Amino acid sequence: VSEPKVILKADWSQIFRGETVTLSCQIQGGGGTQWTYEWRQNWSNIPPTSSEYRIDKVKDDHSGDYSCQGRSGFLLTQWSDAFRLSVSRKPQPVLSVSPSWLSPGASVTLSCEVKPPSAGWRFFWYKAKKYGSYSYELLPGSSNGTQQNSYIIHGQKHTAGYVCRAGRGESAFYSDYSEPSFVWSAAFPPAASLRVNPDRVQLFRSESVSLSCEGNSTEWRVKRFPETGHLSDFNCSTWGTMTGSSCIIKPFWSDGGVFWCESGSGEFSNAVNITVQDKDDGIILQSPVHPVTEGDPVTLSCRTKQQKLLSDVSFYHNNKLLQNDGREELKISAVSKSDEGFYSCEHSGQKSPQSWMSVQGEEASNI
């Protein structure tokens, strides 16, 4: 009779808190011998007498070295070599969205990654319906999970938030939900709109700014997704004064990020990506706050805090030099989808922050 061996009955080696685990004691040889089994964890005897040891919802104290031996009458095998069971913290997947800024009606790809990587996962996809109390709605076709770690949404029109989680095993073990990820749209949905005054996406920190939620609900709240990437409520009383549905901030001490309005029922407004210029003697790019319709003219300029129009300016599109011929403004007579992207300007060695210009089709402008 050969020495017994402890085997983990799973298609993956990494075990997480809350999973159900089965260890098997396998003895080769012995013909038709009827074995009873003895188990040890960290050299202390544990109860099972069968060939399998099942642990429901493993915890940290289940980590350790497991060994087994077989007994049949006077026949006794050696103890097996120790099998090390390591229990890791329940994983939280990371959800990414591409593209992050939406052309209305375009397709959006969600990608869900479990870290550290491990085998056997199926992926579940959700639309975030309401923040604060976090309500999620399963997306079509994902009630049983998908083998692929990506999911495509067709015909997305407006700002939306998504989450994912992963599950595996017969005991239906699930990971934590991912943090919400967003696809942003600067287009106005029917329900509401966020208005920024002054009507710019680049602001000087010392400026006075008004953020207003306009729509068919009295429960609108301004939300912010900062550059640090962690969703937060934007508490107007922390930064300024709430007047009706408008938040007046003077000066604009908040960090930049994507701002939008959200109702208590989970409706979204358009999103505005506000970038803050910390230096009062710096420059900003004057660019459209809302999507530009294909075929329309667009003018971009570079200005100081006093809104002085600067000349001899270099303009950049997606970090590539686009115009550097001494003109004051960048004029596009009829924009197309290829003009969509990030823009910035440079003057006398100073460079503005960059801002996204969205381009939509004529049919989207009527949505």
mmCIF file of C-alpha atoms in Angstrom:
data_model
loop_
_atom_site.group_PDB
_atom_site.id
_atom_site.type_symbol
_atom_site.label_atom_id
_atom_site.label_comp_id
_atom_site.label_asym_id
_atom_site.label_seq_id
_atom_site.Cartn_x
_atom_site.Cartn_y
_atom_site.Cartn_z
ATOM 1 C CA VAL A 1 0.000 0.000 0.000
ATOM 2 C CA SER A 2 1.438 3.352 -1.028
ATOM 3 C CA GLU A 3 1.529 6.401 1.191
ATOM 4 C CA PRO A 4 -1.759 8.374 1.142
ATOM 5 C CA LYS A 5 -1.973 11.791 -0.443
ATOM 6 C CA VAL A 6 -4.191 14.821 0.305
ATOM 7 C CA ILE A 7 -5.751 16.352 -2.819
ATOM 8 C CA LEU A 8 -7.729 19.605 -3.142
ATOM 9 C CA LYS A 9 -10.858 18.837 -5.175
ATOM 10 C CA ALA A 10 -11.032 22.030 -7.212
ATOM 11 C CA ASP A 11 -9.881 23.327 -10.568
ATOM 12 C CA TRP A 12 -8.059 26.167 -8.839
ATOM 13 C CA SER A 13 -5.444 26.334 -6.135
ATOM 14 C CA GLN A 14 -6.214 29.693 -4.517
ATOM 15 C CA ILE A 15 -8.995 29.573 -1.930
ATOM 16 C CA PHE A 16 -10.881 32.617 -0.657
ATOM 17 C CA ARG A 17 -12.802 33.270 2.547
ATOM 18 C CA GLY A 18 -16.366 31.995 2.268
ATOM 19 C CA GLU A 19 -15.701 29.292 -0.328
ATOM 20 C CA THR A 20 -16.621 25.646 0.224
ATOM 21 C CA VAL A 21 -13.559 23.397 0.080
ATOM 22 C CA THR A 22 -13.252 19.610 -0.178
ATOM 23 C CA LEU A 23 -10.002 17.777 0.623
ATOM 24 C CA SER A 24 -9.670 14.156 -0.488
ATOM 25 C CA CYS A 25 -7.428 11.463 1.033
ATOM 26 C CA GLN A 26 -6.315 9.160 -1.774
ATOM 27 C CA ILE A 27 -4.644 5.784 -1.113
ATOM 28 C CA GLN A 28 -3.229 3.861 -4.055
ATOM 29 C CA GLY A 29 -3.198 0.067 -3.835
ATOM 30 C CA GLY A 30 -4.725 -2.077 -1.112
ATOM 31 C CA GLY A 31 -7.114 -3.846 -3.478
ATOM 32 C CA GLY A 32 -10.642 -3.884 -2.083
ATOM 33 C CA THR A 33 -9.582 -2.757 1.391
ATOM 34 C CA GLN A 34 -12.273 -0.833 3.252
ATOM 35 C CA TRP A 35 -10.540 2.128 4.825
ATOM 36 C CA THR A 36 -11.493 4.447 7.592
ATOM 37 C CA TYR A 37 -9.606 7.680 7.634
ATOM 38 C CA GLU A 38 -7.932 9.906 10.162
ATOM 39 C CA TRP A 39 -7.259 13.561 9.550
ATOM 40 C CA ARG A 40 -4.976 16.124 11.113
ATOM 41 C CA GLN A 41 -4.779 19.890 10.837
ATOM 42 C CA ASN A 42 -1.472 21.330 12.010
ATOM 43 C CA TRP A 43 -0.737 17.939 13.658
ATOM 44 C CA SER A 44 -3.921 17.969 15.732
ATOM 45 C CA ASN A 45 -6.630 15.358 15.078
ATOM 46 C CA ILE A 46 -9.860 16.575 13.478
ATOM 47 C CA PRO A 47 -13.225 14.717 13.291
ATOM 48 C CA PRO A 48 -13.708 13.307 9.760
ATOM 49 C CA THR A 49 -13.418 9.539 9.265
ATOM 50 C CA SER A 50 -14.338 9.481 5.576
ATOM 51 C CA SER A 51 -12.041 9.908 2.592
ATOM 52 C CA GLU A 52 -13.231 13.477 2.064
ATOM 53 C CA TYR A 53 -13.115 16.441 4.392
ATOM 54 C CA ARG A 54 -15.574 19.186 3.429
ATOM 55 C CA ILE A 55 -15.252 22.681 4.868
ATOM 56 C CA ASP A 56 -18.214 24.999 4.334
ATOM 57 C CA LYS A 57 -17.394 28.700 4.137
ATOM 58 C CA VAL A 58 -13.723 28.534 4.999
ATOM 59 C CA LYS A 59 -12.286 31.080 7.397
ATOM 60 C CA ASP A 60 -8.780 32.230 8.198
ATOM 61 C CA ASP A 61 -8.392 29.640 10.968
ATOM 62 C CA HIS A 62 -8.900 26.864 8.394
ATOM 63 C CA SER A 63 -5.513 27.757 6.914
ATOM 64 C CA GLY A 64 -2.787 25.269 7.750
ATOM 65 C CA ASP A 65 -1.216 21.890 6.982
ATOM 66 C CA TYR A 66 -3.560 18.928 6.445
ATOM 67 C CA SER A 67 -2.538 15.256 6.445
ATOM 68 C CA CYS A 68 -4.385 11.936 6.505
ATOM 69 C CA GLN A 69 -3.869 8.206 7.008
ATOM 70 C CA GLY A 70 -5.933 5.092 6.383
ATOM 71 C CA ARG A 71 -6.851 2.315 8.821
ATOM 72 C CA SER A 72 -8.315 -1.115 8.087
ATOM 73 C CA GLY A 73 -8.256 -3.550 10.996
ATOM 74 C CA PHE A 74 -4.620 -3.937 11.959
ATOM 75 C CA LEU A 75 -3.456 -2.345 8.705
ATOM 76 C CA LEU A 76 -2.388 1.266 9.105
ATOM 77 C CA THR A 77 -0.813 3.479 6.453
ATOM 78 C CA GLN A 78 1.732 6.166 7.111
ATOM 79 C CA TRP A 79 0.577 9.759 7.494
ATOM 80 C CA SER A 80 0.547 11.591 4.198
ATOM 81 C CA ASP A 81 2.795 14.500 3.473
ATOM 82 C CA ALA A 82 1.226 17.736 4.648
ATOM 83 C CA PHE A 83 -0.973 19.660 2.218
ATOM 84 C CA ARG A 84 -0.864 23.412 2.805
ATOM 85 C CA LEU A 85 -4.262 25.129 2.598
ATOM 86 C CA SER A 86 -4.030 28.909 2.381
ATOM 87 C CA VAL A 87 -7.147 31.059 2.737
ATOM 88 C CA SER A 88 -7.062 34.495 1.135
ATOM 89 C CA ARG A 89 -9.250 37.522 1.656
ATOM 90 C CA LYS A 90 -12.424 37.620 -0.425
ATOM 91 C CA PRO A 91 -11.487 39.258 -3.740
ATOM 92 C CA GLN A 92 -12.894 42.477 -5.133
ATOM 93 C CA PRO A 93 -12.749 42.587 -8.923
ATOM 94 C CA VAL A 94 -11.764 45.670 -10.867
ATOM 95 C CA LEU A 95 -14.155 46.895 -13.555
ATOM 96 C CA SER A 96 -12.942 48.989 -16.475
ATOM 97 C CA VAL A 97 -15.091 50.717 -19.097
ATOM 98 C CA SER A 98 -14.104 51.560 -22.662
ATOM 99 C CA PRO A 99 -14.616 54.183 -23.890
ATOM 100 C CA SER A 100 -15.002 56.234 -20.726
ATOM 101 C CA TRP A 101 -16.479 59.220 -22.646
ATOM 102 C CA LEU A 102 -19.374 58.250 -24.812
ATOM 103 C CA SER A 103 -20.524 59.155 -28.269
ATOM 104 C CA PRO A 104 -24.319 58.720 -27.918
ATOM 105 C CA GLY A 105 -25.463 55.423 -29.424
ATOM 106 C CA ALA A 106 -21.991 53.857 -29.433
ATOM 107 C CA SER A 107 -21.063 50.468 -27.974
ATOM 108 C CA VAL A 108 -19.432 50.227 -24.556
ATOM 109 C CA THR A 109 -17.193 47.352 -23.417
ATOM 110 C CA LEU A 110 -17.051 46.349 -19.749
ATOM 111 C CA SER A 111 -14.055 44.296 -18.546
ATOM 112 C CA CYS A 112 -13.943 42.585 -15.139
ATOM 113 C CA GLU A 113 -10.653 41.398 -13.644
ATOM 114 C CA VAL A 114 -10.233 39.407 -10.446
ATOM 115 C CA LYS A 115 -7.047 40.180 -8.553
ATOM 116 C CA PRO A 116 -5.003 38.180 -7.848
ATOM 117 C CA PRO A 117 -5.835 36.109 -10.959
ATOM 118 C CA SER A 118 -7.467 32.747 -10.269
ATOM 119 C CA ALA A 119 -9.329 30.120 -12.302
ATOM 120 C CA GLY A 120 -12.943 29.006 -12.520
ATOM 121 C CA TRP A 121 -14.756 32.340 -12.463
ATOM 122 C CA ARG A 122 -17.994 33.308 -14.151
ATOM 123 C CA PHE A 123 -18.776 37.008 -14.405
ATOM 124 C CA PHE A 124 -21.958 38.883 -13.485
ATOM 125 C CA TRP A 125 -22.747 42.346 -14.824
ATOM 126 C CA TYR A 126 -24.911 45.044 -13.261
ATOM 127 C CA LYS A 127 -26.155 48.520 -13.923
ATOM 128 C CA ALA A 128 -25.975 50.778 -10.881
ATOM 129 C CA LYS A 129 -29.445 52.211 -10.399
ATOM 130 C CA LYS A 130 -28.955 54.347 -7.337
ATOM 131 C CA TYR A 131 -26.033 55.460 -5.237
ATOM 132 C CA GLY A 132 -25.868 55.921 -1.513
ATOM 133 C CA SER A 133 -27.957 52.772 -0.945
ATOM 134 C CA TYR A 134 -26.328 50.937 -3.898
ATOM 135 C CA SER A 135 -29.021 49.199 -5.927
ATOM 136 C CA TYR A 136 -27.861 47.012 -8.820
ATOM 137 C CA GLU A 137 -29.793 45.609 -11.758
ATOM 138 C CA LEU A 138 -28.500 42.545 -13.616
ATOM 139 C CA LEU A 139 -27.782 43.225 -17.259
ATOM 140 C CA PRO A 140 -29.459 41.007 -19.879
ATOM 141 C CA GLY A 141 -27.832 37.609 -20.410
ATOM 142 C CA SER A 142 -25.781 37.605 -17.216
ATOM 143 C CA SER A 143 -28.140 35.952 -14.705
ATOM 144 C CA ASN A 144 -26.041 32.765 -14.870
ATOM 145 C CA GLY A 145 -22.784 34.600 -15.384
ATOM 146 C CA THR A 146 -20.609 34.742 -18.485
ATOM 147 C CA GLN A 147 -17.450 32.752 -19.095
ATOM 148 C CA GLN A 148 -15.898 35.762 -20.785
ATOM 149 C CA ASN A 149 -14.643 38.531 -18.532
ATOM 150 C CA SER A 150 -16.005 41.173 -20.912
ATOM 151 C CA TYR A 151 -19.509 42.377 -21.768
ATOM 152 C CA ILE A 152 -20.603 44.676 -24.596
ATOM 153 C CA ILE A 153 -23.467 47.166 -24.246
ATOM 154 C CA HIS A 154 -24.907 48.385 -27.531
ATOM 155 C CA GLY A 155 -26.621 51.716 -28.104
ATOM 156 C CA GLN A 156 -25.575 53.453 -24.891
ATOM 157 C CA LYS A 157 -26.891 57.044 -24.974
ATOM 158 C CA HIS A 158 -26.362 58.658 -21.587
ATOM 159 C CA THR A 159 -24.166 58.635 -18.500
ATOM 160 C CA ALA A 160 -24.413 55.364 -16.550
ATOM 161 C CA GLY A 161 -22.613 53.454 -13.812
ATOM 162 C CA TYR A 162 -21.778 49.733 -13.832
ATOM 163 C CA VAL A 163 -20.395 47.122 -11.442
ATOM 164 C CA CYS A 164 -19.358 43.495 -11.777
ATOM 165 C CA ARG A 165 -18.675 40.537 -9.533
ATOM 166 C CA ALA A 166 -17.399 37.015 -10.071
ATOM 167 C CA GLY A 167 -18.697 33.642 -8.889
ATOM 168 C CA ARG A 168 -17.519 30.043 -9.031
ATOM 169 C CA GLY A 169 -18.082 26.571 -7.582
ATOM 170 C CA GLU A 170 -21.181 24.492 -6.899
ATOM 171 C CA SER A 171 -21.723 26.357 -3.640
ATOM 172 C CA ALA A 172 -22.189 29.611 -5.596
ATOM 173 C CA PHE A 173 -19.375 31.544 -3.989
ATOM 174 C CA TYR A 174 -19.328 35.205 -5.045
ATOM 175 C CA SER A 175 -16.638 37.838 -4.886
ATOM 176 C CA ASP A 176 -17.362 41.303 -3.580
ATOM 177 C CA TYR A 177 -18.877 43.792 -6.002
ATOM 178 C CA SER A 178 -16.405 45.954 -7.877
ATOM 179 C CA GLU A 179 -16.286 49.666 -7.302
ATOM 180 C CA PRO A 180 -18.627 51.448 -9.755
ATOM 181 C CA SER A 181 -17.154 52.451 -13.094
ATOM 182 C CA PHE A 182 -18.797 54.969 -15.365
ATOM 183 C CA VAL A 183 -19.336 55.776 -18.973
ATOM 184 C CA TRP A 184 -19.755 59.527 -19.223
ATOM 185 C CA SER A 185 -21.897 61.417 -21.682
ATOM 186 C CA ALA A 186 -21.942 65.183 -22.037
ATOM 187 C CA ALA A 187 -25.253 64.945 -23.896
ATOM 188 C CA PHE A 188 -28.419 66.136 -22.169
ATOM 189 C CA PRO A 189 -30.796 63.281 -21.269
ATOM 190 C CA PRO A 190 -34.549 63.972 -21.082
ATOM 191 C CA ALA A 191 -34.660 63.779 -17.274
ATOM 192 C CA ALA A 192 -32.158 66.401 -16.163
ATOM 193 C CA SER A 193 -29.180 68.579 -16.903
ATOM 194 C CA LEU A 194 -26.206 69.936 -15.013
ATOM 195 C CA ARG A 195 -25.401 73.563 -15.808
ATOM 196 C CA VAL A 196 -22.092 75.196 -14.968
ATOM 197 C CA ASN A 197 -21.710 78.951 -14.681
ATOM 198 C CA PRO A 198 -19.363 80.248 -16.003
ATOM 199 C CA ASP A 199 -20.041 77.987 -18.967
ATOM 200 C CA ARG A 200 -16.567 76.440 -19.055
ATOM 201 C CA VAL A 201 -14.962 73.098 -18.223
ATOM 202 C CA GLN A 202 -11.693 74.682 -17.087
ATOM 203 C CA LEU A 203 -11.827 76.954 -14.054
ATOM 204 C CA PHE A 204 -9.420 78.905 -11.911
ATOM 205 C CA ARG A 205 -9.491 77.853 -8.284
ATOM 206 C CA SER A 206 -10.165 81.406 -7.097
ATOM 207 C CA GLU A 207 -13.274 81.761 -9.303
ATOM 208 C CA SER A 208 -16.875 81.705 -8.147
ATOM 209 C CA VAL A 209 -18.767 78.802 -9.726
ATOM 210 C CA SER A 210 -22.416 77.730 -9.804
ATOM 211 C CA LEU A 211 -23.428 74.090 -10.308
ATOM 212 C CA SER A 212 -27.170 73.766 -11.034
ATOM 213 C CA CYS A 213 -29.361 70.670 -11.383
ATOM 214 C CA GLU A 214 -32.325 71.246 -13.675
ATOM 215 C CA GLY A 215 -34.928 68.569 -14.251
ATOM 216 C CA ASN A 216 -38.189 66.867 -13.328
ATOM 217 C CA SER A 217 -37.208 65.878 -9.783
ATOM 218 C CA THR A 218 -36.815 67.799 -6.536
ATOM 219 C CA GLU A 219 -34.337 65.230 -5.185
ATOM 220 C CA TRP A 220 -31.325 65.999 -7.349
ATOM 221 C CA ARG A 221 -27.885 65.759 -5.784
ATOM 222 C CA VAL A 222 -24.600 66.821 -7.310
ATOM 223 C CA LYS A 223 -22.219 63.852 -7.505
ATOM 224 C CA ARG A 224 -18.496 63.898 -8.141
ATOM 225 C CA PHE A 225 -16.049 61.324 -9.438
ATOM 226 C CA PRO A 226 -12.677 62.911 -8.613
ATOM 227 C CA GLU A 227 -9.377 62.345 -10.343
ATOM 228 C CA THR A 228 -8.448 59.967 -7.510
ATOM 229 C CA GLY A 229 -11.135 57.634 -8.848
ATOM 230 C CA HIS A 230 -13.342 57.139 -5.737
ATOM 231 C CA LEU A 231 -17.040 57.910 -5.981
ATOM 232 C CA SER A 232 -18.246 60.517 -3.507
ATOM 233 C CA ASP A 233 -21.187 62.751 -2.719
ATOM 234 C CA PHE A 234 -20.454 66.389 -3.401
ATOM 235 C CA ASN A 235 -21.603 68.103 -0.228
ATOM 236 C CA CYS A 236 -22.337 71.677 -1.249
ATOM 237 C CA SER A 237 -22.308 72.904 2.362
ATOM 238 C CA THR A 238 -18.659 71.817 2.631
ATOM 239 C CA TRP A 239 -17.577 73.991 -0.279
ATOM 240 C CA GLY A 240 -20.181 76.711 -0.673
ATOM 241 C CA THR A 241 -23.856 77.633 -0.332
ATOM 242 C CA MET A 242 -26.943 75.838 -1.649
ATOM 243 C CA THR A 243 -29.482 78.191 -3.239
ATOM 244 C CA GLY A 244 -32.520 76.346 -4.580
ATOM 245 C CA SER A 245 -31.113 73.644 -6.857
ATOM 246 C CA SER A 246 -27.834 75.529 -7.380
ATOM 247 C CA CYS A 247 -24.603 75.131 -5.472
ATOM 248 C CA ILE A 248 -22.607 78.384 -5.356
ATOM 249 C CA ILE A 249 -18.924 77.840 -4.631
ATOM 250 C CA LYS A 250 -16.593 80.775 -4.038
ATOM 251 C CA PRO A 251 -13.737 80.153 -4.402
ATOM 252 C CA PHE A 252 -13.781 76.748 -6.130
ATOM 253 C CA TRP A 253 -11.840 74.804 -3.489
ATOM 254 C CA SER A 254 -12.988 71.423 -4.709
ATOM 255 C CA ASP A 255 -10.601 69.280 -6.712
ATOM 256 C CA GLY A 256 -11.501 68.620 -10.315
ATOM 257 C CA GLY A 257 -13.295 65.572 -11.622
ATOM 258 C CA VAL A 258 -16.471 64.530 -13.371
ATOM 259 C CA PHE A 259 -19.626 66.142 -11.973
ATOM 260 C CA TRP A 260 -23.229 65.175 -12.648
ATOM 261 C CA CYS A 261 -26.674 65.343 -11.058
ATOM 262 C CA GLU A 262 -28.460 62.278 -9.776
ATOM 263 C CA SER A 263 -32.016 61.912 -8.518
ATOM 264 C CA GLY A 264 -33.223 59.783 -5.641
ATOM 265 C CA SER A 265 -34.630 57.312 -8.175
ATOM 266 C CA GLY A 266 -31.264 56.935 -9.917
ATOM 267 C CA GLU A 267 -31.762 59.192 -12.965
ATOM 268 C CA PHE A 268 -28.632 60.805 -14.364
ATOM 269 C CA SER A 269 -27.949 64.174 -15.919
ATOM 270 C CA ASN A 270 -25.238 64.936 -18.414
ATOM 271 C CA ALA A 271 -21.688 64.764 -17.073
ATOM 272 C CA VAL A 272 -19.205 67.649 -17.036
ATOM 273 C CA ASN A 273 -15.492 67.038 -16.569
ATOM 274 C CA ILE A 274 -14.222 70.093 -14.663
ATOM 275 C CA THR A 275 -10.495 70.735 -14.521
ATOM 276 C CA VAL A 276 -9.054 73.212 -12.033
ATOM 277 C CA GLN A 277 -6.154 75.550 -12.795
ATOM 278 C CA ASP A 278 -4.344 76.155 -9.498
ATOM 279 C CA LYS A 279 -2.242 79.067 -10.731
ATOM 280 C CA ASP A 280 -3.949 82.455 -10.997
ATOM 281 C CA ASP A 281 -1.302 83.496 -13.535
ATOM 282 C CA GLY A 282 -1.805 80.291 -15.526
ATOM 283 C CA ILE A 283 -3.880 79.747 -18.658
ATOM 284 C CA ILE A 284 -6.984 77.751 -19.503
ATOM 285 C CA LEU A 285 -8.489 76.325 -22.675
ATOM 286 C CA GLN A 286 -11.878 77.698 -23.709
ATOM 287 C CA SER A 287 -13.726 74.744 -25.250
ATOM 288 C CA PRO A 288 -17.343 73.502 -25.586
ATOM 289 C CA VAL A 289 -18.953 72.205 -22.401
ATOM 290 C CA HIS A 290 -21.527 70.091 -24.257
ATOM 291 C CA PRO A 291 -21.245 67.778 -27.290
ATOM 292 C CA VAL A 292 -20.753 69.410 -30.665
ATOM 293 C CA THR A 293 -22.896 68.140 -33.524
ATOM 294 C CA GLU A 294 -21.113 66.833 -36.613
ATOM 295 C CA GLY A 295 -20.928 69.505 -39.286
ATOM 296 C CA ASP A 296 -21.145 72.430 -36.858
ATOM 297 C CA PRO A 297 -18.297 74.969 -36.509
ATOM 298 C CA VAL A 298 -16.212 75.041 -33.330
ATOM 299 C CA THR A 299 -13.755 77.615 -31.991
ATOM 300 C CA LEU A 300 -11.208 76.906 -29.243
ATOM 301 C CA SER A 301 -9.084 79.570 -27.592
ATOM 302 C CA CYS A 302 -6.521 80.072 -24.851
ATOM 303 C CA ARG A 303 -7.249 82.623 -22.097
ATOM 304 C CA THR A 304 -5.996 84.095 -18.851
ATOM 305 C CA LYS A 305 -7.975 84.464 -15.629
ATOM 306 C CA GLN A 306 -9.112 87.898 -16.845
ATOM 307 C CA GLN A 307 -10.438 86.124 -19.973
ATOM 308 C CA LYS A 308 -7.852 87.870 -22.126
ATOM 309 C CA LEU A 309 -7.589 86.157 -25.511
ATOM 310 C CA LEU A 310 -3.988 85.080 -26.097
ATOM 311 C CA SER A 311 -2.201 85.105 -29.434
ATOM 312 C CA ASP A 312 0.699 83.012 -30.709
ATOM 313 C CA VAL A 313 -0.829 79.899 -29.168
ATOM 314 C CA SER A 314 -0.082 76.225 -29.824
ATOM 315 C CA PHE A 315 -3.052 73.853 -29.773
ATOM 316 C CA TYR A 316 -2.825 70.111 -29.061
ATOM 317 C CA HIS A 317 -5.218 67.280 -29.877
ATOM 318 C CA ASN A 318 -4.658 64.059 -27.906
ATOM 319 C CA ASN A 319 -1.188 65.367 -26.928
ATOM 320 C CA LYS A 320 -0.175 65.895 -30.569
ATOM 321 C CA LEU A 321 0.567 69.399 -31.915
ATOM 322 C CA LEU A 322 -2.330 70.460 -34.104
ATOM 323 C CA GLN A 323 -1.780 74.176 -34.797
ATOM 324 C CA ASN A 324 1.213 76.444 -34.211
ATOM 325 C CA ASP A 325 1.061 79.308 -36.693
ATOM 326 C CA GLY A 326 0.577 82.361 -34.454
ATOM 327 C CA ARG A 327 -3.218 82.491 -34.659
ATOM 328 C CA GLU A 328 -5.289 83.292 -31.570
ATOM 329 C CA GLU A 329 -7.910 80.607 -32.064
ATOM 330 C CA LEU A 330 -8.315 77.087 -33.362
ATOM 331 C CA LYS A 331 -11.257 77.108 -35.762
ATOM 332 C CA ILE A 332 -12.840 73.931 -37.101
ATOM 333 C CA SER A 333 -15.356 74.837 -39.795
ATOM 334 C CA ALA A 334 -17.233 71.508 -39.706
ATOM 335 C CA VAL A 335 -16.384 69.042 -36.961
ATOM 336 C CA SER A 336 -16.324 65.293 -37.551
ATOM 337 C CA LYS A 337 -15.895 62.278 -35.284
ATOM 338 C CA SER A 338 -12.143 62.363 -35.885
ATOM 339 C CA ASP A 339 -12.055 65.751 -34.115
ATOM 340 C CA GLU A 340 -13.313 64.205 -30.859
ATOM 341 C CA GLY A 341 -10.727 63.897 -28.096
ATOM 342 C CA PHE A 342 -8.639 65.791 -25.559
ATOM 343 C CA TYR A 343 -7.504 69.348 -26.310
ATOM 344 C CA SER A 344 -5.064 71.707 -24.602
ATOM 345 C CA CYS A 345 -3.206 74.894 -25.446
ATOM 346 C CA GLU A 346 0.250 76.351 -24.753
ATOM 347 C CA HIS A 347 1.463 79.939 -24.590
ATOM 348 C CA SER A 348 4.917 81.289 -23.633
ATOM 349 C CA GLY A 349 5.931 78.034 -21.962
ATOM 350 C CA GLN A 350 2.674 77.681 -19.999
ATOM 351 C CA LYS A 351 0.304 74.846 -20.817
ATOM 352 C CA SER A 352 -3.375 74.602 -19.961
ATOM 353 C CA PRO A 353 -5.000 71.462 -18.560
ATOM 354 C CA GLN A 354 -6.571 69.259 -21.209
ATOM 355 C CA SER A 355 -10.309 68.808 -21.716
ATOM 356 C CA TRP A 356 -12.460 66.376 -23.678
ATOM 357 C CA MET A 357 -14.486 67.613 -26.644
ATOM 358 C CA SER A 358 -17.358 65.283 -27.546
ATOM 359 C CA VAL A 359 -18.773 65.062 -31.079
ATOM 360 C CA GLN A 360 -22.234 63.621 -31.735
ATOM 361 C CA GLY A 361 -24.158 62.787 -34.887
ATOM 362 C CA GLU A 362 -27.098 64.910 -36.018
ATOM 363 C CA GLU A 363 -29.564 62.202 -34.953
ATOM 364 C CA ALA A 364 -28.082 62.139 -31.428
ATOM 365 C CA SER A 365 -28.552 65.876 -31.039
ATOM 366 C CA ASN A 366 -32.306 65.260 -31.193
ATOM 367 C CA ILE A 367 -32.322 62.570 -28.477
#
